[in-house]
Amino acid sequence: MASENPFKPNLTSLPKPGGGEFGKFYSLPSLNDPRIDRLPYSIRILLESAIRNCDNFQVKKEDVEKILDWEKTAPKQVEIPFKPARVLLQDFTGVPAVVDLACMRDAMNKLGSDSKKINPLVPVDLVIDHSVQVDVARSANAVQANMDLEFQRNKERFAFLKWGSTAFHNMLVVPPGSGIVHQVNLEYLGRVVFNNDGLLYPDSVVGTDSHTTMIDGLGVAGWGVGGIEAEATMLGQPMSMVLPGVVGFKLSGKLNNGVTATDLVLTVTQILRKHGVVGKFVEFYGDGMGELSLADRATIANMSPEYGATMGFFPVDHVTLQYLKLTGRSDETVSMIESYLRANKLFVDYNEPQIERAYSSYLELNLSEVEPCVSGPKRPHDRVTLKDMKSDWHACLDNKVGFKGFAIPKEVQNKVAKFQFDGQPAELNHGSVVIAAITSCTNTSNPSVMLGAALVAKKASELGLQVKPWVKTSLAPGSGVVTKYLLNSGLQKYFDQQGFHIVGYGCTTCIGNSGDLHESVASAISENDIVAAAVLSGNRNFEGRVHPLTRANYLASPPLVVAYALAGTVDIDFDKEPIGTGKDGKSVYFRDIWPSTEEIAEVVQSSVLPDMFKSTYDSITKGNPMWNQLSVPESKLYSWDPNSTYIHEPPYFKGMTMDPPGAHGVKDAYCLLNFGDSITTDHISPAGSINKDSPAAKYLLERGVDRKDFNSYGSRRGNDEVMARGTFANIRLVNKLLNGEVGPKTVHIPSGEKLFVFDAATRYKADGHDTIVIAGAEYGSGSSRDWAAKGPMLLGVKAVIAKSFERIHRSNLVGMGIIPLCFKAGEDADTLGLTGHERYTIDLPSNISEIKPGQDVTVTTDNGKSFTCTVRFDTEVELEYFNHGGILQYVIRNLSKQ
């Protein structure tokens, strides 16, 4: 069990410049280890966390040594525990986390323990980043209209989260309408350095959204994880991770006039995708760093998921400190941050000689080589320079259907679809822009591109250009600060003149919440098979994501979004062809409306002020009228409504006692599903819309929910009854028991009937039978969704036998009490002659002390087969979780003893 921290002698006082001390910290220099100076800054943050949290149980001294020896250990793919400083929850994923906390508190109450002990031990920031559906656009009242709709649809979920904000300590809930989670994190929540009762340490964060990485631009180590990992972390458990390789990305030079941060990030994304950085950290350094604003850095860091890295990290330097002051952090806080980071070798001062750091591999980019560009038409790393856009578009029309092709026959490429829009003649061609959206966390944190876009709108308005009325335009800033500086600069009115009215402060077009196109536009596209285009300042443009009717989707900087909206087409060479005709009858070209770097800098300097950030985030504590009017109970225990189809008490702790159930094998289990390779969490976890013929649909209809109100699985993540029915409900599921048939069904072995997976699992449970899942390689790859483990547990799955597991999914299975087993090398279900029609017994000792991490176990079947598997409990801590029936049960019992 845990013991005193062996690094306690390394606690060092940090003096204040004027006397006294800021607090104490675990000093890296006091280790007197020359290896530290060669470590990337991102690895130093992992090292400090390991030293501070070392208890020789959850975090061992050997783990500290692994990190210190990173140059030698990282290539070996060693695992280490990591305890982040805080957890960031986005509302969809925050709901099940708060449900579980409420459920745990109930369980402790029933056990006769002090249920108030169930509180996050790690600070939790929960941002209700309500995803704004752009149902109302091109009108001055769009914000309020969209907000009204969101509260109608999500009132119950919002009320539950508001209850959580009062019921649990150490949990800050940011009300809806405040901004996009990642921008709020950057401007307000990010601490950079914590001072926790006099103990100083670096801010680090895991969040339940992949673009949590945006905070890396602030020098805060952060990335996205699954819900179970986030819950475990906030309850004080370490997360297990592979000690990553770090790609050193050197930046030099300076961006040319007219080149934006978005052009830079699309270039970086393409370079890193080509290099291959999946599972790695990317750390930026070099003389070019001084030329990048904090917002530019955050733009690059935000798109880490698009280039595949765990992090795109920018160590703290003077630019970071300036940004902290700009966004309203106090002078004393900034002084403490700088003093601590300098004292602990975590600050970069480019005015001083640099000690060469070691990286796993090296890349370099001269910023002057970056050209204006977009990415598309279907992937974020398919970059196209602006000068090549017209020729690339025509190549896409010609090419066979694929990431860069639509296969439009030559004879119809010039087709014109004529239609009436609000009584006026209108027409569309292949490449016509029908959606132009300044949206998403990626760019709306960046004043230079936002004000640059407003200047484009201003110049166009003054010259007499106007966006066509059938182009669905929208402006969705990441925070209220953007509105303040747009108004302060006097530029918002030009956005309004071009139809870019503010629709809300949340995710919109980037995640598919574009809303409906005008009926006449939709008909013109569908009836004439037009390849219509969307241009958005987002980070994702996968086919079908933005809107079903926009087959071509391009990522672009906000200024380019406005330019393409004005042109009305992506089939244009901005260098040679006019965008339109001005009020004087003369042609207006791209160069006539494009602002210089100096123009933009001048507006940014005069318009973006610290008081804007202070006033915006002061209002978070006050809420907004609709939020404040939500009525919630004051009780610490949640009053579950059995009739709710959104929030439901899951049965995780049903019949729980103070004594752990202990280790156990599996006896005579049926095979619920028999899979091949590459079953992802998309196949396992409930996602997307609820199919009208599914068990989940049946459940909702039986409870009086109309089909139009089904909403999505995502919106109902707080109801285990819906989510259990949506587990293994993917229409593309390939289950060997079905002999080639694809879909969300399986064979109930005793009867031979073909049933929905949920219905078969329910029948097995009713008859008292356990089940297992058989799988091939890379089981559980993809996004680390918590319901990919929660769902199978609720269905009664006791073990998964696979060739290999995705790392996070394996740990999630352990966290839910499911046994992960691996076939021996060279073996799988096929080589062993397993059909899935057998019954399986897994011979595990009943005494937890007799089980060792990674030991071999014997599996036998009812037809006499026997084979050996490796049990994938990889650490002593995971064995403890298994002994208790899961990670949440382990936490409850431990807290009950305190």
Short mmCIF file of C-alpha atoms in Angstrom, two decimals, residues 114-351:
data_model
loop_
_atom_site.label_atom_id
_atom_site.label_comp_id
_atom_site.label_asym_id
_atom_site.label_seq_id
_atom_site.Cartn_x
_atom_site.Cartn_y
_atom_site.Cartn_z
CA ASP A 114 -20.39 9.67 5.12
CA SER A 115 -21.63 10.15 1.58
CA LYS A 116 -20.31 13.71 1.50
CA LYS A 117 -16.84 12.23 1.09
CA ILE A 118 -17.75 11.58 -2.55
CA ASN A 119 -16.33 14.73 -4.08
CA PRO A 120 -13.73 15.16 -6.81
CA LEU A 121 -10.29 15.01 -5.18
CA VAL A 122 -8.84 16.67 -8.27
CA PRO A 123 -10.32 20.01 -9.38
CA VAL A 124 -12.97 19.54 -12.06
CA ASP A 125 -13.96 22.23 -14.55
CA LEU A 126 -17.22 21.39 -16.32
CA VAL A 127 -18.13 23.69 -19.22
CA ILE A 128 -21.64 23.40 -20.60
CA ASP A 129 -20.46 23.86 -24.14
CA HIS A 130 -23.94 23.52 -25.59
CA SER A 131 -23.68 22.79 -29.28
CA VAL A 132 -25.59 25.53 -31.06
CA GLN A 133 -27.77 24.31 -33.91
CA VAL A 134 -27.71 27.12 -36.48
CA ASP A 135 -31.47 27.09 -36.96
CA VAL A 136 -31.59 30.86 -37.00
CA ALA A 137 -28.99 32.78 -38.97
CA ARG A 138 -28.68 36.05 -40.89
CA SER A 139 -30.74 37.86 -38.27
CA ALA A 140 -29.85 40.13 -35.39
CA ASN A 141 -31.73 38.02 -32.82
CA ALA A 142 -29.98 34.77 -33.74
CA VAL A 143 -28.17 34.37 -30.42
CA GLN A 144 -31.31 34.50 -28.29
CA ALA A 145 -33.37 32.41 -30.70
CA ASN A 146 -30.77 29.64 -30.78
CA MET A 147 -30.32 29.81 -26.99
CA ASP A 148 -34.08 29.42 -26.49
CA LEU A 149 -34.05 26.30 -28.67
CA GLU A 150 -31.10 24.82 -26.77
CA PHE A 151 -32.81 25.29 -23.43
CA GLN A 152 -36.02 23.73 -24.75
CA ARG A 153 -34.12 20.65 -25.95
CA ASN A 154 -31.69 20.27 -23.07
CA LYS A 155 -33.39 21.76 -20.01
CA GLU A 156 -33.30 18.53 -18.02
CA ARG A 157 -29.61 17.94 -18.71
CA PHE A 158 -28.72 21.53 -17.83
CA ALA A 159 -30.72 21.36 -14.58
CA PHE A 160 -28.95 18.16 -13.56
CA LEU A 161 -25.53 19.71 -14.13
CA LYS A 162 -26.59 22.80 -12.18
CA TRP A 163 -27.50 20.51 -9.28
CA GLY A 164 -24.05 18.92 -9.55
CA SER A 165 -22.38 22.32 -9.29
CA THR A 166 -23.92 22.83 -5.84
CA ALA A 167 -23.84 19.24 -4.62
CA PHE A 168 -20.13 18.57 -5.18
CA HIS A 169 -17.12 20.49 -3.92
CA ASN A 170 -14.08 21.05 -6.15
CA MET A 171 -16.32 21.26 -9.21
CA LEU A 172 -16.80 24.45 -11.20
CA VAL A 173 -19.66 24.44 -13.71
CA VAL A 174 -19.55 27.10 -16.42
CA PRO A 175 -23.14 27.84 -17.59
CA PRO A 176 -24.27 27.49 -21.22
CA GLY A 177 -23.75 30.49 -23.43
CA SER A 178 -20.34 31.36 -21.97
CA GLY A 179 -18.28 29.94 -24.80
CA ILE A 180 -16.65 26.88 -26.30
CA VAL A 181 -15.05 24.70 -23.65
CA HIS A 182 -11.52 24.98 -25.09
CA GLN A 183 -11.57 28.73 -25.44
CA VAL A 184 -12.96 29.16 -21.92
CA ASN A 185 -10.17 26.85 -20.76
CA LEU A 186 -7.56 29.01 -22.50
CA GLU A 187 -8.84 32.41 -21.45
CA TYR A 188 -10.11 31.66 -17.96
CA LEU A 189 -9.70 28.18 -16.50
CA GLY A 190 -6.04 27.48 -17.31
CA ARG A 191 -3.92 27.99 -14.18
CA VAL A 192 -0.49 27.31 -15.76
CA VAL A 193 0.77 26.85 -12.18
CA PHE A 194 -1.35 25.70 -9.23
CA ASN A 195 -0.89 27.02 -5.70
CA ASN A 196 -2.76 24.46 -3.63
CA ASP A 197 -2.50 25.41 0.04
CA GLY A 198 1.08 26.50 -0.44
CA LEU A 199 2.15 23.60 -2.70
CA LEU A 200 3.15 24.79 -6.17
CA TYR A 201 3.01 22.56 -9.24
CA PRO A 202 2.37 22.81 -13.02
CA ASP A 203 -1.17 22.85 -14.33
CA SER A 204 -1.95 19.78 -16.42
CA VAL A 205 -5.33 18.56 -17.59
CA VAL A 206 -7.14 15.67 -19.18
CA GLY A 207 -10.44 16.47 -20.85
CA THR A 208 -13.31 14.53 -22.32
CA ASP A 209 -13.01 16.15 -25.73
CA SER A 210 -10.19 15.53 -28.19
CA HIS A 211 -9.48 19.24 -28.72
CA THR A 212 -8.54 19.67 -25.06
CA THR A 213 -5.08 19.98 -26.66
CA MET A 214 -5.78 23.65 -27.35
CA ILE A 215 -4.51 24.39 -23.82
CA ASP A 216 -1.05 23.13 -24.88
CA GLY A 217 -0.60 26.52 -26.54
CA LEU A 218 -0.58 28.03 -23.03
CA GLY A 219 2.17 25.71 -21.83
CA VAL A 220 -0.34 23.51 -19.98
CA ALA A 221 0.03 19.81 -20.78
CA GLY A 222 -3.39 18.52 -21.77
CA TRP A 223 -5.14 16.04 -24.02
CA GLY A 224 -8.41 14.17 -24.45
CA VAL A 225 -9.34 10.93 -22.69
CA GLY A 226 -12.38 8.70 -22.23
CA GLY A 227 -15.01 9.27 -19.57
CA ILE A 228 -13.97 6.41 -17.27
CA GLU A 229 -10.39 7.65 -17.24
CA ALA A 230 -11.60 11.16 -16.48
CA GLU A 231 -13.82 9.94 -13.63
CA ALA A 232 -11.02 7.85 -12.17
CA THR A 233 -8.62 10.79 -12.41
CA MET A 234 -10.95 13.17 -10.63
CA LEU A 235 -11.34 10.62 -7.83
CA GLY A 236 -7.58 10.55 -7.31
CA GLN A 237 -6.57 7.54 -9.39
CA PRO A 238 -3.57 7.69 -11.74
CA MET A 239 -4.05 7.17 -15.45
CA SER A 240 -1.80 4.67 -17.15
CA MET A 241 -0.04 5.89 -20.30
CA VAL A 242 2.81 4.85 -22.56
CA LEU A 243 5.81 7.13 -22.02
CA PRO A 244 5.64 8.95 -25.36
CA GLY A 245 8.24 9.84 -27.91
CA VAL A 246 8.57 13.58 -28.51
CA VAL A 247 8.93 15.12 -31.97
CA GLY A 248 10.91 18.37 -31.83
CA PHE A 249 9.43 20.88 -34.30
CA LYS A 250 11.72 23.86 -34.86
CA LEU A 251 10.19 27.09 -36.12
CA SER A 252 12.25 29.86 -37.69
CA GLY A 253 11.60 33.05 -39.65
CA LYS A 254 8.38 35.04 -39.79
CA LEU A 255 5.02 34.75 -41.59
CA ASN A 256 4.76 36.86 -44.72
CA ASN A 257 2.31 39.71 -45.07
CA GLY A 258 -1.24 38.44 -45.53
CA VAL A 259 -0.52 34.92 -44.29
CA THR A 260 -2.70 33.85 -41.34
CA ALA A 261 -2.32 31.54 -38.38
CA THR A 262 -4.83 29.22 -40.06
CA ASP A 263 -2.56 28.93 -43.11
CA LEU A 264 0.24 27.99 -40.71
CA VAL A 265 -1.76 25.37 -38.83
CA LEU A 266 -2.97 23.69 -42.03
CA THR A 267 0.66 23.55 -43.20
CA VAL A 268 1.83 22.12 -39.87
CA THR A 269 -1.01 19.58 -39.93
CA GLN A 270 0.04 18.31 -43.34
CA ILE A 271 3.73 18.07 -42.33
CA LEU A 272 3.01 16.19 -39.10
CA ARG A 273 0.50 13.82 -40.72
CA LYS A 274 3.16 12.91 -43.27
CA HIS A 275 5.84 12.47 -40.58
CA GLY A 276 3.64 10.24 -38.41
CA VAL A 277 3.05 11.41 -34.84
CA VAL A 278 0.26 9.17 -33.56
CA GLY A 279 0.66 8.57 -29.82
CA LYS A 280 3.51 11.08 -29.58
CA PHE A 281 4.02 14.53 -28.13
CA VAL A 282 5.06 17.31 -30.51
CA GLU A 283 7.08 20.10 -28.87
CA PHE A 284 7.65 23.39 -30.66
CA TYR A 285 10.83 25.43 -30.23
CA GLY A 286 13.18 27.77 -32.10
CA ASP A 287 13.63 31.46 -32.90
CA GLY A 288 10.32 31.57 -34.77
CA MET A 289 8.43 31.08 -31.51
CA GLY A 290 8.75 34.79 -30.70
CA GLU A 291 6.84 35.60 -33.90
CA LEU A 292 3.81 33.56 -32.86
CA SER A 293 1.17 35.07 -30.62
CA LEU A 294 -0.35 32.89 -27.92
CA ALA A 295 -3.52 32.67 -29.98
CA ASP A 296 -1.48 31.44 -32.97
CA ARG A 297 0.08 28.76 -30.77
CA ALA A 298 -3.32 27.72 -29.45
CA THR A 299 -4.58 27.40 -33.03
CA ILE A 300 -1.76 24.95 -33.81
CA ALA A 301 -2.19 23.05 -30.52
CA ASN A 302 -5.94 22.76 -31.02
CA MET A 303 -5.51 20.67 -34.16
CA SER A 304 -3.36 17.97 -32.54
CA PRO A 305 -6.10 15.37 -33.15
CA GLU A 306 -6.05 16.26 -36.85
CA TYR A 307 -2.32 15.61 -37.13
CA GLY A 308 -2.60 12.65 -34.78
CA ALA A 309 -0.41 13.72 -31.86
CA THR A 310 -1.33 13.38 -28.20
CA MET A 311 -0.11 16.96 -27.71
CA GLY A 312 1.24 19.88 -29.71
CA PHE A 313 3.06 21.57 -26.85
CA PHE A 314 4.42 25.13 -26.51
CA PRO A 315 6.52 25.61 -23.34
CA VAL A 316 5.84 28.74 -21.27
CA ASP A 317 7.87 31.82 -22.26
CA HIS A 318 7.46 35.61 -22.21
CA VAL A 319 4.66 35.45 -24.81
CA THR A 320 2.67 33.21 -22.44
CA LEU A 321 3.13 35.64 -19.56
CA GLN A 322 1.93 38.56 -21.71
CA TYR A 323 -1.19 36.61 -22.65
CA LEU A 324 -1.92 35.78 -19.02
CA LYS A 325 -1.88 39.51 -18.21
CA LEU A 326 -4.02 40.32 -21.25
CA THR A 327 -6.67 37.81 -20.18
CA GLY A 328 -6.99 39.24 -16.69
CA ARG A 329 -4.73 37.11 -14.53
CA SER A 330 -3.36 39.24 -11.69
CA ASP A 331 0.21 40.57 -11.60
CA GLU A 332 0.92 38.53 -8.46
CA THR A 333 -0.33 35.34 -10.10
CA VAL A 334 1.80 35.94 -13.18
CA SER A 335 4.82 36.68 -10.96
CA MET A 336 4.27 33.42 -9.07
CA ILE A 337 3.95 31.48 -12.35
CA GLU A 338 7.17 32.90 -13.77
CA SER A 339 9.13 32.45 -10.52
CA TYR A 340 8.05 28.84 -10.10
CA LEU A 341 8.65 27.78 -13.70
CA ARG A 342 12.10 29.41 -13.79
CA ALA A 343 13.06 27.78 -10.49
CA ASN A 344 11.95 24.35 -11.69
CA LYS A 345 13.48 24.38 -15.19
CA LEU A 346 10.09 24.64 -16.89
CA PHE A 347 10.41 28.14 -18.42
CA VAL A 348 11.98 28.99 -21.78
CA ASP A 349 13.83 32.29 -21.98
CA TYR A 350 14.84 32.88 -25.58
CA ASN A 351 17.10 35.74 -24.45
#
